[in-house]
CSV table of C-alpha atoms and ligand atoms in Angstrom, one decimal:
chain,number,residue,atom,x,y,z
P,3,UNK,CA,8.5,-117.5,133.2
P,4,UNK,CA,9.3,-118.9,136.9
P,5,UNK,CA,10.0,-122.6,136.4
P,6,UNK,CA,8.5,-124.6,138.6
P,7,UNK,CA,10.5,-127.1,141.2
P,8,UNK,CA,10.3,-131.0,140.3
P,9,UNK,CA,8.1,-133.0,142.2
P,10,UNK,CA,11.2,-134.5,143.9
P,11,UNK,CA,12.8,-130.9,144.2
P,12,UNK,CA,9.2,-130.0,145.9
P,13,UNK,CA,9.3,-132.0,148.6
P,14,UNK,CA,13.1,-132.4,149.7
P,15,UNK,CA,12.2,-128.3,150.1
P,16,UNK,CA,9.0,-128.5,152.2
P,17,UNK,CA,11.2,-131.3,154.3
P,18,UNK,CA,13.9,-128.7,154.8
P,19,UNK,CA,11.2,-126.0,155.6
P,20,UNK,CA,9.5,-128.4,158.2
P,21,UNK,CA,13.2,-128.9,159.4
P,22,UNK,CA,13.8,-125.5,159.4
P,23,UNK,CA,10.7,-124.5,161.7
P,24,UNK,CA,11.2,-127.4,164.2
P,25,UNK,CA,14.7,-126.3,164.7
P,26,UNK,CA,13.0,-122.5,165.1
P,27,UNK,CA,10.4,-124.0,167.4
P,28,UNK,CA,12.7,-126.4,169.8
P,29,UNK,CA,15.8,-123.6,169.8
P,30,UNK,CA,13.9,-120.6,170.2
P,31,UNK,CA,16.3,-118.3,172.2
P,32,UNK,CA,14.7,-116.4,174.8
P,33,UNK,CA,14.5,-113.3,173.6
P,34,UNK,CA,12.8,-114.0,170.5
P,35,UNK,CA,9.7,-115.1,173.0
P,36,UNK,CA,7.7,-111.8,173.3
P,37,UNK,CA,8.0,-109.9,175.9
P,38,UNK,CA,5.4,-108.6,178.5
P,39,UNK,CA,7.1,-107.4,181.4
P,40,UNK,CA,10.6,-105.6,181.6
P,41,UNK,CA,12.4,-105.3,184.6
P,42,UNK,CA,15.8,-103.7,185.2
P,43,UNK,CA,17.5,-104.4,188.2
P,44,UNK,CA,20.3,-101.7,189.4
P,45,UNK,CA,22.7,-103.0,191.6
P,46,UNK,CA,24.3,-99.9,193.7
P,47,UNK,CA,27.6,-101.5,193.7
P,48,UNK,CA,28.4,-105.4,192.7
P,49,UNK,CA,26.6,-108.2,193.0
P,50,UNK,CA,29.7,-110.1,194.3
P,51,UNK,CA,30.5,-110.5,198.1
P,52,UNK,CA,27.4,-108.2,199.0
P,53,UNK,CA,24.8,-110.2,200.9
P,54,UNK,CA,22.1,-107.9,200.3
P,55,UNK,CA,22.5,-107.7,196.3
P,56,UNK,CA,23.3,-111.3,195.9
P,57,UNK,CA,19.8,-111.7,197.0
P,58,UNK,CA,17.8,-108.9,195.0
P,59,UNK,CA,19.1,-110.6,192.3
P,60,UNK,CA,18.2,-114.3,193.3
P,61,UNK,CA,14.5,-113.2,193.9
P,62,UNK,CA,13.5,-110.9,190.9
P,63,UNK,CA,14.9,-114.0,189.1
P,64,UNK,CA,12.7,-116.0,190.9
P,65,UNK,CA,9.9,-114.2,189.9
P,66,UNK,CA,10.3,-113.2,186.5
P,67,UNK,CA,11.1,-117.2,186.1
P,68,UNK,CA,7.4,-118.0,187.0
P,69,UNK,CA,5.9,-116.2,184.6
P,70,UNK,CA,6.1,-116.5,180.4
P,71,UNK,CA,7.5,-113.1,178.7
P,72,UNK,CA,8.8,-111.6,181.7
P,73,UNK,CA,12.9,-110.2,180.6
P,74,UNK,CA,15.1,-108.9,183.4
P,75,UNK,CA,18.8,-107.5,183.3
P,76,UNK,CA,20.8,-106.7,185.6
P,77,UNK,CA,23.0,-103.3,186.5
P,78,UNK,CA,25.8,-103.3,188.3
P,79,UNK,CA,26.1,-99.5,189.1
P,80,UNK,CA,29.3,-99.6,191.1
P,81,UNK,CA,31.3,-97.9,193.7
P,82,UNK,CA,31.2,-94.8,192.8
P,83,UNK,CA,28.1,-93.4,194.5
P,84,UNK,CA,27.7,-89.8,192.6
P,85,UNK,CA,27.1,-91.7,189.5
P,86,UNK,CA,23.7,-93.8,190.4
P,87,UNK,CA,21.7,-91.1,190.0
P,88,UNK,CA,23.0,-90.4,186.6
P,89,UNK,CA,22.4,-94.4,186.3
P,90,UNK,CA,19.0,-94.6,187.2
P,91,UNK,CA,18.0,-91.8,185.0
P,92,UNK,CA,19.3,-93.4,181.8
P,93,UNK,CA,17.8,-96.8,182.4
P,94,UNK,CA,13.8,-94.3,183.0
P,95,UNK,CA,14.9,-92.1,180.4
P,96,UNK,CA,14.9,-95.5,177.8
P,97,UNK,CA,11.3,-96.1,178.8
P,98,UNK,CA,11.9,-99.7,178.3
P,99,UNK,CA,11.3,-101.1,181.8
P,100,UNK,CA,8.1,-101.4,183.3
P,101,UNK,CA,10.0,-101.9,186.7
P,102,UNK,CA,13.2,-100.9,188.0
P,103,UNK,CA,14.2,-102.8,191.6
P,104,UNK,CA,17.1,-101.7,193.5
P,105,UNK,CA,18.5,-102.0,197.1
P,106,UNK,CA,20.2,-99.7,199.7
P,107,UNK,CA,19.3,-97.0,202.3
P,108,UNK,CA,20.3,-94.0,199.9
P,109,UNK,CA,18.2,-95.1,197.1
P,110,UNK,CA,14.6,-94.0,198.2
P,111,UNK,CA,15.9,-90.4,197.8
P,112,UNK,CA,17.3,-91.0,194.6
P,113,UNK,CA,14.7,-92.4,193.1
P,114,UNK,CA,12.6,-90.0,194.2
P,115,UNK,CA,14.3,-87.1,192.8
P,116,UNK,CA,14.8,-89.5,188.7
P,117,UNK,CA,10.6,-90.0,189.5
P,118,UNK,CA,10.2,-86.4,189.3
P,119,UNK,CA,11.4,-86.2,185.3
P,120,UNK,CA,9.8,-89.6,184.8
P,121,UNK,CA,6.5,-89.9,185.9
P,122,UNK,CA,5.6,-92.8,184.6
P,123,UNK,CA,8.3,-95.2,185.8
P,124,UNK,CA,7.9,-97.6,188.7
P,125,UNK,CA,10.1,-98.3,191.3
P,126,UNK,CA,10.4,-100.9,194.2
P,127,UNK,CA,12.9,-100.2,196.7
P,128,UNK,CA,14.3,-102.7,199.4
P,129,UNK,CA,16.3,-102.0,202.2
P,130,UNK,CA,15.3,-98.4,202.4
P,131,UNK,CA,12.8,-96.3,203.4
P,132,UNK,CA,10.5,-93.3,202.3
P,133,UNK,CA,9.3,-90.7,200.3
P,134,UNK,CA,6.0,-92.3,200.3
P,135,UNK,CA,6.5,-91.2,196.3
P,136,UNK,CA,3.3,-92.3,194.3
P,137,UNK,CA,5.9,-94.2,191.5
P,138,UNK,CA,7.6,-96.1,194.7
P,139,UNK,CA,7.2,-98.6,197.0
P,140,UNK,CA,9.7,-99.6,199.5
P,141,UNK,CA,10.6,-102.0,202.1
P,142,UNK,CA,12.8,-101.3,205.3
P,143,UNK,CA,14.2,-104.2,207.4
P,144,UNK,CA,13.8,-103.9,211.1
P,145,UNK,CA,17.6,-104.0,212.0
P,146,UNK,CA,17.2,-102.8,215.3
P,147,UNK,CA,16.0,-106.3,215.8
P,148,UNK,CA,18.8,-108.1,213.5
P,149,UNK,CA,21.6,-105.8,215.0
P,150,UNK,CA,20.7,-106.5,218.7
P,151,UNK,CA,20.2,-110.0,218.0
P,152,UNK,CA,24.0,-110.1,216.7
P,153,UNK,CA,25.1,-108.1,219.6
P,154,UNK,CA,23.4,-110.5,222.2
P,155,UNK,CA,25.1,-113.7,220.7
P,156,UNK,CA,28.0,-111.9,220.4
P,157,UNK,CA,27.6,-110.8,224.4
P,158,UNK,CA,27.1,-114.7,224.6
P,159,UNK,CA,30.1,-115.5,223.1
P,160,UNK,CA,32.5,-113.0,224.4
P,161,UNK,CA,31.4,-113.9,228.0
P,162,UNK,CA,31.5,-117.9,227.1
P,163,UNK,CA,34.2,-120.1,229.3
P,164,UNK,CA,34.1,-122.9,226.4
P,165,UNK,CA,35.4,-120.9,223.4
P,166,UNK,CA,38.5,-121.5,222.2
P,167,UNK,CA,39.6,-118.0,221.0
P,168,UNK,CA,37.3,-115.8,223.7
P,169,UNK,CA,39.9,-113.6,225.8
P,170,UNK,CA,39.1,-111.9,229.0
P,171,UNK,CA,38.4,-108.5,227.8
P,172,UNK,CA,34.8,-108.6,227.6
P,173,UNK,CA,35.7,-106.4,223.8
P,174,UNK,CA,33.7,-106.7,220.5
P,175,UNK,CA,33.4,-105.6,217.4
P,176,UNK,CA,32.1,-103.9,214.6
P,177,UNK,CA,33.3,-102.8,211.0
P,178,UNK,CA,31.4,-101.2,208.7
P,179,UNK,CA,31.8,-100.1,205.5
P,180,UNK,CA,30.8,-96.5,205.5
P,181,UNK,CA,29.0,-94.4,208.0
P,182,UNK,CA,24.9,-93.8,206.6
P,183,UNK,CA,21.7,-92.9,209.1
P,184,UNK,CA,21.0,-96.7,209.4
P,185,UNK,CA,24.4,-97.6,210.3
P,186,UNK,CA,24.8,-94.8,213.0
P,187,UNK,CA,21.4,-94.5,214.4
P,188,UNK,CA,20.2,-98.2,215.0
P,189,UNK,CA,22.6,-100.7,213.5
P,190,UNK,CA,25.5,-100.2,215.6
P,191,UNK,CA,23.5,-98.8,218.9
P,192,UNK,CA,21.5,-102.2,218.6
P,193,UNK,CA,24.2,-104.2,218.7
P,194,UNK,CA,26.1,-102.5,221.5
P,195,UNK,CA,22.5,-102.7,223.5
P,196,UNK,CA,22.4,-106.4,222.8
P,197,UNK,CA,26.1,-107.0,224.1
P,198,UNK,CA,25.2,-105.0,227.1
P,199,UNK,CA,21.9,-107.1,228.2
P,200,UNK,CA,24.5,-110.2,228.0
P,201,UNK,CA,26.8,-107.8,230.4
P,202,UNK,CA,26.8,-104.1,230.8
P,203,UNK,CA,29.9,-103.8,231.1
P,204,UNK,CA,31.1,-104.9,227.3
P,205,UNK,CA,32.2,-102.6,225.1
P,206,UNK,CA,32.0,-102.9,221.2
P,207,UNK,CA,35.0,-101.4,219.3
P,208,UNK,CA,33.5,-99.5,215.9
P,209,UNK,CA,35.5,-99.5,213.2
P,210,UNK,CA,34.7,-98.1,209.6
P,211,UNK,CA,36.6,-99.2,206.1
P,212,UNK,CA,35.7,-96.6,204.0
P,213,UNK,CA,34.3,-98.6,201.2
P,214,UNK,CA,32.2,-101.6,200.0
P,215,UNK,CA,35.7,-103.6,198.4
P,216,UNK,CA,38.6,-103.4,200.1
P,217,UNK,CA,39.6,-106.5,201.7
P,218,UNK,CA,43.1,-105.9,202.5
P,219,UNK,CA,42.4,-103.2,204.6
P,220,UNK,CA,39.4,-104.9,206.0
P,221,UNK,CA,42.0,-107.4,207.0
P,222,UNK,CA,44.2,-104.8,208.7
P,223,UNK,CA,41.4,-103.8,210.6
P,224,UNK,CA,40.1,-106.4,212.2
P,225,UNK,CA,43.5,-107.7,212.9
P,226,UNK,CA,43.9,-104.7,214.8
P,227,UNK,CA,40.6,-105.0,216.8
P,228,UNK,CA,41.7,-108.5,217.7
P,229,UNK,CA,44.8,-107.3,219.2
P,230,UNK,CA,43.3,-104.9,220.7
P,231,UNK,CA,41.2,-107.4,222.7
P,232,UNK,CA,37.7,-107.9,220.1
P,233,UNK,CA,37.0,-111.8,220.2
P,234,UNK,CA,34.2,-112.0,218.0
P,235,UNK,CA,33.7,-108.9,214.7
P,236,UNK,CA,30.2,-108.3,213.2
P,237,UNK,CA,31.2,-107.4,209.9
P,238,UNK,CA,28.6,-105.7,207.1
P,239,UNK,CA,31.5,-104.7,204.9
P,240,UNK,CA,30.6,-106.0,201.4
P,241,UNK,CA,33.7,-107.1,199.5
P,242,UNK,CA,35.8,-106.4,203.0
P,243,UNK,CA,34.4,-108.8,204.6
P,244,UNK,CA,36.4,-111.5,203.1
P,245,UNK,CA,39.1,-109.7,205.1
P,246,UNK,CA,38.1,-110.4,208.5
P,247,UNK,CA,37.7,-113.5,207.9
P,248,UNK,CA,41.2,-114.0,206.8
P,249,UNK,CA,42.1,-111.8,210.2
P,250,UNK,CA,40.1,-113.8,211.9
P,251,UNK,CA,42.0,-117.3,210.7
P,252,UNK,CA,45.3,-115.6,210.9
P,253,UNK,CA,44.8,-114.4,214.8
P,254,UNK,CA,42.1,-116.8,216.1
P,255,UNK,CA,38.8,-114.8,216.4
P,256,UNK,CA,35.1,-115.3,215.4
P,257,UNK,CA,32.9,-113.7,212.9
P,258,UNK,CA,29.3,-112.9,213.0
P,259,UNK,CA,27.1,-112.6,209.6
P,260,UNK,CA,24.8,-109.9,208.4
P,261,UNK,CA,21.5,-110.6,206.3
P,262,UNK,CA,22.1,-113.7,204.8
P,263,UNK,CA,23.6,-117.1,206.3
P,264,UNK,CA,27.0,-117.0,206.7
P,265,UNK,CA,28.6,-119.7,208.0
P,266,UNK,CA,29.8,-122.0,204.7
P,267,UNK,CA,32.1,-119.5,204.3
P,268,UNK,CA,34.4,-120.4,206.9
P,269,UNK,CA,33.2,-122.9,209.0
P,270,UNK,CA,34.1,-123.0,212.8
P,271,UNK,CA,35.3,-119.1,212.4
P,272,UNK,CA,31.8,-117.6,211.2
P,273,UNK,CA,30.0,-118.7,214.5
P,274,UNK,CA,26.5,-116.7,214.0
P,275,UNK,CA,24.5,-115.0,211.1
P,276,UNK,CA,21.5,-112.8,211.5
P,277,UNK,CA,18.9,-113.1,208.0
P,278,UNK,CA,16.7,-110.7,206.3
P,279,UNK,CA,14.3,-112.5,203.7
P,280,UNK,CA,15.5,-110.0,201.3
P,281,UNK,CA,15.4,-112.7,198.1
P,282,UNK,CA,11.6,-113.7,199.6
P,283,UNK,CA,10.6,-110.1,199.4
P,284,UNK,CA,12.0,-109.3,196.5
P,285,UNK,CA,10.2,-112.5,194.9
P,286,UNK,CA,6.7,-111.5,196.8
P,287,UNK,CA,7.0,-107.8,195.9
P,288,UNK,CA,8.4,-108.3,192.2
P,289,UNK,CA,5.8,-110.8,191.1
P,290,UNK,CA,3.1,-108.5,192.3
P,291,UNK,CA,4.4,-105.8,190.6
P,292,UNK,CA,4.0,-108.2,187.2
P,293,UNK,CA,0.4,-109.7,188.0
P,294,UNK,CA,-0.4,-105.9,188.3
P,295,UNK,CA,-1.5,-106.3,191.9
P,296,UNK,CA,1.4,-104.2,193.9
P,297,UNK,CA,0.5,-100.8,195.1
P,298,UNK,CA,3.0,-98.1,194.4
P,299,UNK,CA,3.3,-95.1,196.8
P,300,UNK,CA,3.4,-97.4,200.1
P,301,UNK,CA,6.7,-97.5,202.4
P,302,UNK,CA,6.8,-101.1,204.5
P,303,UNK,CA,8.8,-102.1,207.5
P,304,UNK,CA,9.3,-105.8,208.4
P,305,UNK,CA,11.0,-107.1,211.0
P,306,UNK,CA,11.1,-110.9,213.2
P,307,UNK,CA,7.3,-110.8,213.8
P,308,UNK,CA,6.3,-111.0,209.9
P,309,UNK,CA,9.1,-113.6,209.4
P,310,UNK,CA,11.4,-111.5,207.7
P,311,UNK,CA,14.2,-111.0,210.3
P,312,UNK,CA,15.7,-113.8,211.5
P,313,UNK,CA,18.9,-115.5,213.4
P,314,UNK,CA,19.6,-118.3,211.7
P,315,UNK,CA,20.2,-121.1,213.9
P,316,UNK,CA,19.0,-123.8,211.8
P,317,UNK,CA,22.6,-124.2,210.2
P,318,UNK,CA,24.3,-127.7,211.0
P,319,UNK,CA,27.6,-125.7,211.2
P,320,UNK,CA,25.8,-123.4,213.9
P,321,UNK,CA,24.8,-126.7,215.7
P,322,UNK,CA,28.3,-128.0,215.3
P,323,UNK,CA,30.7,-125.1,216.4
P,324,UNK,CA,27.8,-123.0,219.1
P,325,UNK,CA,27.6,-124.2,222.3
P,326,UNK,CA,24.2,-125.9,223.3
P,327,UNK,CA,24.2,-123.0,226.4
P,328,UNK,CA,24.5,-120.5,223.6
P,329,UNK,CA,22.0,-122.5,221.7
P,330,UNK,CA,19.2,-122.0,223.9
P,331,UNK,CA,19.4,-118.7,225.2
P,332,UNK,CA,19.5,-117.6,221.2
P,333,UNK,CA,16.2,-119.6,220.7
P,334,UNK,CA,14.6,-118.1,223.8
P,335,UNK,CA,15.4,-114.2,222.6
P,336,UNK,CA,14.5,-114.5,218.9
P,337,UNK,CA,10.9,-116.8,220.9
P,338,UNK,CA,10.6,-113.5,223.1
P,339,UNK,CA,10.4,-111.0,219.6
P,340,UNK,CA,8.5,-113.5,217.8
P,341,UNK,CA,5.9,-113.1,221.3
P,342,UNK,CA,6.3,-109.2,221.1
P,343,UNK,CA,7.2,-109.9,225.0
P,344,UNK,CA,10.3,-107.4,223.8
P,345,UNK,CA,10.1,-104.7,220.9
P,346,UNK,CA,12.3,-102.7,219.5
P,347,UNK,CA,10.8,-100.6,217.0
P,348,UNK,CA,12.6,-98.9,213.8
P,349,UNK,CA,13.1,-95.3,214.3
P,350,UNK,CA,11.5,-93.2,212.2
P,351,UNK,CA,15.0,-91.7,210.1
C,15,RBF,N1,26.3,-103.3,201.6
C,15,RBF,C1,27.0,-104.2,200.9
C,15,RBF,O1,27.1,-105.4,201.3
C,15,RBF,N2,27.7,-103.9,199.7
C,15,RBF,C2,27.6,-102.6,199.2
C,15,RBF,O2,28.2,-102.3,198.2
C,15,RBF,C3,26.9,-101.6,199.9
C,15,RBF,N3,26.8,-100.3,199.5
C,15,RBF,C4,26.1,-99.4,200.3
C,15,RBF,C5,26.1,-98.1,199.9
C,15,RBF,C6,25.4,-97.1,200.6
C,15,RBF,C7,25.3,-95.7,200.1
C,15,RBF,C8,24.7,-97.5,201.8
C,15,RBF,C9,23.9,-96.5,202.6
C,15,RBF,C10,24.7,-98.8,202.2
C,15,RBF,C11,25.5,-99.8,201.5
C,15,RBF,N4,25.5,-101.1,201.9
C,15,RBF,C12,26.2,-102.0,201.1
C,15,RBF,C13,24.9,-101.5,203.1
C,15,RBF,C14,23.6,-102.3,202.9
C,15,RBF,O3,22.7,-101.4,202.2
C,15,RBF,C15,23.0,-102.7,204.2
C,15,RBF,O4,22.8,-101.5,205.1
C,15,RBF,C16,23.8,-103.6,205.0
C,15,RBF,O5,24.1,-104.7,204.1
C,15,RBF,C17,23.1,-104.1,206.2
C,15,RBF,O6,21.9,-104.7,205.9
């Protein structure tokens, strides 16, 4: 026969029990809540020193954050580009993801071809474009517009009497770190066009690193296109771009941003940033996706009119280190887009 507890014993263990299910209740670790909603976020490449991924990952946080039972985790895929197909399939092939959100011009066509052998998984896609797939949507940055607004502040500044480091030979530049459709077909020929309203007669010197990391050689580079006369270096070179910064210190040059505001990280040398919202959209887009609300199957391009490109001159170092000249004529371009007094529309890729 079971003996029973004395009354004493009784209630030191119902005080334990109540103890025990406070702690449960006040300690609860996250992934004991239930969840709803899974999203998986694949990073092509690292988070770190990437502009663009730093901010995927900021606004599916964002998002998931606002609603109960929502998990995400996050997938760095890496450098080595013949493996993200590989990584994409694994993460549809567990089914466990209602949505999987990544970010680059090559992954619409990847994701296309892993939607084939998974019907039923759902992608969003930022920075890229296409493929109208009924699983995907996507959203392409007009960087015809952010490019060519880079291109005329840096015509502004290479053409500037007032700037410490600007040299005589009307020289720019721009490193990238591979060659891809975007890069080629609008990003750099936008930023040579806005140079050349400033003054026809600059010319932009294009360099390419080869990678997303290497900032030694970034370094090199733009050391070299300093020398070789390039005052002010539009850099979109991930990792790299660490390095012409450094190059820029070392020989006295300036350095212009891409996609998100750049100038904390060297104050006085990074002299201008263009934005993409990239974390907003990914916060818009991603919670939409959760309510249930976002259409799949759709391929969106935003640019300066729906508030998504941008050159951010609301930055107290911009105030500080641009001249009020500079200032102005910035305000009055990105004013003339906002208008649609000048458009330059994505081409179709
Ligand atoms: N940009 C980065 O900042 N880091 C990267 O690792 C990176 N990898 C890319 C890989 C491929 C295949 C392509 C086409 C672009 C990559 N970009 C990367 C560029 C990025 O998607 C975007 O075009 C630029 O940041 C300009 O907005």
């Amino acid at each position: 026969m079971k003996q029973r507890p004395s009354a004493a014993t009784a209630l030191k263990l119902a005080i334990v029990g109540l103890a025990a299910v406070t702690f449960a209740v006040a300690c609860a670790p996250e992934e004991e809540t239930e969840v709803s909603y899974s999203i998986a976020v694949f990073v092509p490449g690292v988070v770190e020193g990437s502009p663009t991924y730093e901010m995927l990952v900021d606004g599916v946080r964002r998002a998931a954050n606002e609603r109960d039972g929502v998990a995400v985790r996050v997938i760095e895929g890496g450098f080595n580009q013949a493996e993200w197909s590989e990584g994409l399939t694994s993460l549809s092939a567990t089914g466990e993801y209602d949505l999987i959100v990544s970010s680059n011009p090559s992954l619409p066509e990847i994701a296309a071809e892993v939607a084939e052998d998974f019907p039923d998984q759902r992608f969003l896609i930022l920075d890229g474009y296409g493929h109208n797939h009924e699983s995907m949507a996507t959203v392409l940055f007009n960087q015809r517009e952010q490019a060519f607004l880079n291109g005329y502040f840096a015509g502004l500044v290479t053409t500037h009497d007032g700037l410490e480091h600007v040299r005589d030979a009307g020289r720019i530049g721009l490193l990238a770190g591979q060659e891809y459709p975007i890069m080629n077909e609008v990003i750099r020929p936008a930023f040579a066009l806005g140079a050349q309203t400033v003054d026809p007669d600059i010319e932009v010197d294009f360099r390419v690193l080869g990678n997303w990391y290497d900032a030694g050689t970034a370094q090199e580079l733009a050391g070299s296109m300093i020398d070789r006369g390039a005052d002010v270096i539009l850099t979109i070179a991930g990792g790299g771009n660490q390095g012409v910064i450094a190059a820029a210190k070392e020989r006295g040059g300036y350095v212009l941003w891409f996609d998100s505001p750049g100038y904390d990280h060297e104050p006085g040398v990074v002299l201008g940033s263009s934005i993409i919202r990239l974390d907003t959209i990914a916060y818009e887009r991603t919670l939409e996706a959760i309510e249930g609300t976002r259409s799949f199957g759709v391929s969106e391009v935003v640019g300066v009119r729906e508030g998504y490109v941008d050159f951010d001159t609301e930055h107290s170092l911009y105030e500080r280190h641009v001249p009020s000249d500079i200032r102005a004529e910035m305000e009055e371009i990105v004013g003339r887009l906002h208008a649609g007094e000048l458009e330059l529309e994505m081409p179709r890729l």
